[in-house]
Each structure stands twice: as C-alpha cells, then as structure tokens.
Amino acid sequence: MRVLVLNCGSSSVKFAVIDTDTQKAISSGLVENIGANSYIKAKGPKNGFEKDLDAATHADAIFAVQQYLKEQDLIESIEAVGHRVVHGGKFVKSEPITSEVIDYIKSITLFAPLHEPAHAIGMEEAKKYFPTLPQVAVFDTAFHQTMPVKAFLYAIPYEIYLNQSVRRYGFHGTSHRFVSGEAIRLLGQKPEDTYLITAHLGNGCSAAAISQGKCVDTTMGFTPLEGLVMGTRSGSIDPAILFFLNKTLGYDIDRLDQLLNKESGLLGLSGLSNDMRTVTQAAAEGHERAKIALEVFCYRLAREIGGLAMALPRLDALVFTGGIGENSAVVRERVLNNLTILGFQLDAKKNAQNGKESSGLISKDGTPKAIIIPTNEELLIAMDTEAFV
Ligand code: ADP
C-alpha cells in the first residue's frame, strides 16, 4: 500500500510517500520556513526539486505538497494518509481521524502550542485533497501511555493531575516503538521476554525503558523539555532556578521559555552550536566549552540510562538511534564508558564501523549488548495507517 505520511511541525511540513510492501520511500521532502522565505525541497521518482514558495500558512504548504505529488504522477497512487501528531493527550494508540479526533487535538493545544494547531490544519487540508482516503493519526505520546502511575506522576498536589492533566506523557514514542521492535527482532527474542533501553538522540533527545514490548518509563515528561541534555533544550533542571532568575534578572515566563528551550543544551553550554558534529569537532580541537558540553551531554545520558535500568528486571540491550545515536561514535563510546556499572564494554572497532544504514552491535561479545538501530518513524506511521485500512 502507498501511504502519504505528513508531519506538520511548527513552521514546516515534512512528507513522504511510503510503499509499505517494499518499506521504502518513493518520494520525500519538506516545506520549510512557513510564514517567511518558505521553500519546498523534495525528491521523487521523476526528479529532485527545489523551489521558493510564498507559503504563508500550513494550508499553503499542504497545497504545495499535493501539487508536487501531482507533478510526480504520484497522487493517484496514494491509498491512505498517516499524520504524525506530537501530543496525543489521552490516546493510547493510533486513531483513524474523525472530526472528534481533530476537535480533541485542538482542545489540547496548550499541551503543545506550536504543534497541535498545525496538526489539525494538516488533517483538515489533507481531507480536502484526499476526501475519499482513510486518514490515521499516530501520536508521539501513545507508546508511553503504558507507564505505571509511579512513573508518570509528579509529586505535586494530586488535584493538579486530576484537573489540569499535568503528568508525564513522554515523546518520541514512534521512534522508541520502532527501534524496540527492530531490536527484539534482531536479538531473536520473544517480546514478552525482552527488556530494553532505547536512546533516541536527535535535536531532541529521550530515552525509554521497555519491558516486554511496553514502555515503563521515559525521560521526557509533561513536555519534551524534561530529561536529557539536547541541542538547545536544557533537559531537567532544578525548577527553583526559574524563581531565582525571575527575582534576580527579572526574566518573565516567555524569557524563561526561550532560555530553556532555545538557548540551552549543547548550544548554551558550548556557546558554539546545537549541532553535535560541530561540538564534537571543536572538543577534539581543544575548545574548552565544547569539551564541557560533550561531557555533560554524555554523563547525563548515562545517568538517566542508569535510572531507567531500575525500571527493568534485567537489561538485554541498550539501543542507540536518532542523528547522534546513529552517527556519533564518540558519544556512544563516552556513554558506554560511563555505564561500566551495568557491565557494558565497547568494541571500539565495531563502534567505529557501524552506523547509518546499518544496524549493528557495538559491544564486546559476552558483555551486555549495545546496538545501533536507525529509526524510521515514517515507516511506522505508514504501517500503522495500513493496519487501520
Ligand atoms: P531531528 O531530531 O531533528 O530529527 P536528527 O535525528 O537528524 O534530528 O539528529 C540531529 C543531530 O544529529 C544533530 O545534533 C547532528 O549534529 C547529529 N548528527 C548527525 N550526523 C552526525 C554525525 N556524523 N556525527 C555526530 N552527530 C551527528
């Protein structure tokens, strides 16, 4: 089946046409910078394509995507549409899109203010261009809904959970679900007898403890700000720092939001970049703050992995994925070197060789397994969509 996968972000629309039989993308691309200097960049069966656009809204961007698919003679072959949704609130699994689902997504806008309105527009616009096709929403939070109460509750007054739905939701669920499924296959174990930790390390970073195929804990929380050090996000900090900066520097809510989401993480620590490639290279050349950024990133990740291990009866494998997890041998080495208490021992040769496009073991034989598995969220969205059709 051919599925159009749409990922409407805060100022972008990414798309892919996935053939679920071959599990390959026939076409993929994105509209970037919606609202100012937008452009479309795509590749398809006929050719690659790049053009400036005048896309003021997400609706304009979806129009440009369907125009491109028409030009590539792909539009008629599409049989269903799958949408990536950042926050699924109460949803525990993927859902066929109805007007009730769209209304619910709009109703939880406060949970992900930049993303949920974009998702709702994407669904409504796709319905216009593909009125007869089934559409399915796949939520980043759904996989984490199996977390037990002890893992998802914050120790704040219980009424705030009951009345405001403030709890830990977790994100990157589609990626954690995809790579944990692949890991179970790779290990040749039964899902009901497999215990994993998956580390999705991209611009955003999160790790999850997966017991018998189900998530039992994860590092992101009410929002994708909690947990690990990320490209520009701080991850967990003492919340009292916010009160302190408010009192000493007069930072208001918006300034603090900007500080923790956009100016922190690798960028804030290194003063150089949010990009791990730049930070790693600068660290290797002796840049002091880049060295610090890399060290904090890897140590905090190892510390969180250690914490997540406590949610499992044993650990069969640690999985690295995402742009950093798949490509950065340096990060993987440092993380495993911080995890010797769990028995991990890196095989340096395998660590250097394995990576993008190849799933592979990077730990020494006879020691706990560490594996790289490239993520493929689009494929999982397409497969979930097909399952409903
Ligand atoms: P997103 O979360 O936006 O999907 P990615 O999963 O593509 O992002 O991950 C982006 C991160 O991956 C960036 O920090 C980038 O520096 C890092 N990355 C990509 N390639 C490499 C590499 N060869 N070495 C180290 N880091 C890399």
mmCIF file of N, CA and C and ligand atoms in Angstrom, residues 14 172 200-204 231 266 274-278 280 322-325 327-329 377, ligand 1:
data_model
loop_
_atom_site.group_PDB
_atom_site.id
_atom_site.type_symbol
_atom_site.label_atom_id
_atom_site.label_comp_id
_atom_site.label_asym_id
_atom_site.label_seq_id
_atom_site.Cartn_x
_atom_site.Cartn_y
_atom_site.Cartn_z
ATOM 1 N N LYS A 14 6.775 18.194 6.695
ATOM 2 C CA LYS A 14 7.585 17.156 6.063
ATOM 3 C C LYS A 14 6.633 16.116 5.490
ATOM 4 N N HIS A 172 8.635 11.156 21.401
ATOM 5 C CA HIS A 172 9.432 10.288 20.513
ATOM 6 C C HIS A 172 8.925 8.847 20.563
ATOM 7 N N HIS A 200 16.886 7.727 21.966
ATOM 8 C CA HIS A 200 16.682 8.477 20.724
ATOM 9 C C HIS A 200 17.400 9.812 20.874
ATOM 10 N N LEU A 201 18.490 9.969 20.128
ATOM 11 C CA LEU A 201 19.325 11.159 20.284
ATOM 12 C C LEU A 201 19.369 11.939 18.974
ATOM 13 N N GLY A 202 18.488 12.922 18.848
ATOM 14 C CA GLY A 202 18.478 13.799 17.672
ATOM 15 C C GLY A 202 18.645 15.222 18.148
ATOM 16 N N ASN A 203 17.942 16.171 17.529
ATOM 17 C CA ASN A 203 17.943 17.524 18.096
ATOM 18 C C ASN A 203 17.268 17.504 19.460
ATOM 19 N N GLY A 204 16.158 16.746 19.536
ATOM 20 C CA GLY A 204 15.569 16.422 20.833
ATOM 21 C C GLY A 204 16.083 15.051 21.238
ATOM 22 N N GLY A 231 19.922 19.552 21.961
ATOM 23 C CA GLY A 231 20.619 20.541 21.136
ATOM 24 C C GLY A 231 20.527 21.940 21.715
ATOM 25 N N LEU A 266 23.353 21.806 24.317
ATOM 26 C CA LEU A 266 24.692 21.864 23.717
ATOM 27 C C LEU A 266 25.061 23.290 23.336
ATOM 28 N N ASN A 274 24.268 24.042 18.393
ATOM 29 C CA ASN A 274 23.408 22.972 18.891
ATOM 30 C C ASN A 274 23.701 21.666 18.150
ATOM 31 N N ASP A 275 24.597 21.740 17.186
ATOM 32 C CA ASP A 275 24.855 20.597 16.318
ATOM 33 C C ASP A 275 25.986 19.753 16.900
ATOM 34 N N MET A 276 25.693 18.477 17.134
ATOM 35 C CA MET A 276 26.685 17.618 17.774
ATOM 36 C C MET A 276 27.960 17.486 16.947
ATOM 37 N N ARG A 277 27.832 17.564 15.618
ATOM 38 C CA ARG A 277 29.041 17.462 14.778
ATOM 39 C C ARG A 277 30.004 18.605 15.090
ATOM 40 N N THR A 278 29.462 19.822 15.175
ATOM 41 C CA THR A 278 30.297 20.994 15.452
ATOM 42 C C THR A 278 30.911 20.881 16.846
ATOM 43 N N THR A 280 31.447 18.184 18.698
ATOM 44 C CA THR A 280 32.441 17.112 18.807
ATOM 45 C C THR A 280 33.760 17.533 18.176
ATOM 46 N N GLY A 322 18.525 7.860 16.240
ATOM 47 C CA GLY A 322 18.475 9.313 16.008
ATOM 48 C C GLY A 322 19.808 9.773 15.419
ATOM 49 N N GLY A 323 19.849 11.012 14.918
ATOM 50 C CA GLY A 323 21.036 11.525 14.220
ATOM 51 C C GLY A 323 22.322 11.338 15.015
ATOM 52 N N ILE A 324 22.296 11.604 16.314
ATOM 53 C CA ILE A 324 23.501 11.457 17.138
ATOM 54 C C ILE A 324 23.740 9.980 17.466
ATOM 55 N N GLY A 325 22.688 9.297 17.878
ATOM 56 C CA GLY A 325 22.822 7.882 18.258
ATOM 57 C C GLY A 325 23.329 7.024 17.109
ATOM 58 N N ASN A 327 25.053 8.162 14.407
ATOM 59 C CA ASN A 327 26.266 8.642 13.724
ATOM 60 C C ASN A 327 27.449 8.978 14.615
ATOM 61 N N SER A 328 27.208 9.226 15.882
ATOM 62 C CA SER A 328 28.315 9.722 16.686
ATOM 63 C C SER A 328 28.986 8.600 17.492
ATOM 64 N N ALA A 329 30.080 8.091 16.943
ATOM 65 C CA ALA A 329 30.839 7.042 17.643
ATOM 66 C C ALA A 329 31.377 7.595 18.967
ATOM 67 N N GLU A 377 10.568 6.605 11.668
ATOM 68 C CA GLU A 377 9.235 6.948 12.173
ATOM 69 C C GLU A 377 8.204 6.952 11.042
HETATM 70 P P1 ADP B 1 15.794 15.565 14.483
HETATM 71 O O1 ADP B 1 15.646 15.343 15.942
HETATM 72 O O2 ADP B 1 15.551 16.992 14.074
HETATM 73 O O3 ADP B 1 15.090 14.538 13.611
HETATM 74 P P2 ADP B 1 18.238 14.155 13.802
HETATM 75 O O4 ADP B 1 17.731 12.860 14.317
HETATM 76 O O5 ADP B 1 18.540 14.256 12.354
HETATM 77 O O6 ADP B 1 17.343 15.391 14.196
HETATM 78 O O7 ADP B 1 19.567 14.483 14.633
HETATM 79 C C1 ADP B 1 20.231 15.694 14.523
HETATM 80 C C2 ADP B 1 21.501 15.614 15.338
HETATM 81 O O8 ADP B 1 22.297 14.545 14.826
HETATM 82 C C3 ADP B 1 22.354 16.872 15.268
HETATM 83 O O9 ADP B 1 22.835 17.193 16.565
HETATM 84 C C4 ADP B 1 23.507 16.449 14.396
HETATM 85 O O10 ADP B 1 24.677 17.123 14.724
HETATM 86 C C5 ADP B 1 23.628 14.989 14.776
HETATM 87 N N1 ADP B 1 24.423 14.271 13.778
HETATM 88 C C6 ADP B 1 24.115 13.986 12.501
HETATM 89 N N2 ADP B 1 25.158 13.372 11.890
HETATM 90 C C7 ADP B 1 26.147 13.287 12.808
HETATM 91 C C8 ADP B 1 27.480 12.764 12.811
HETATM 92 N N3 ADP B 1 28.009 12.210 11.727
HETATM 93 N N4 ADP B 1 28.186 12.850 13.955
HETATM 94 C C9 ADP B 1 27.662 13.413 15.067
HETATM 95 N N5 ADP B 1 26.431 13.911 15.132
HETATM 96 C C10 ADP B 1 25.678 13.853 14.021
#
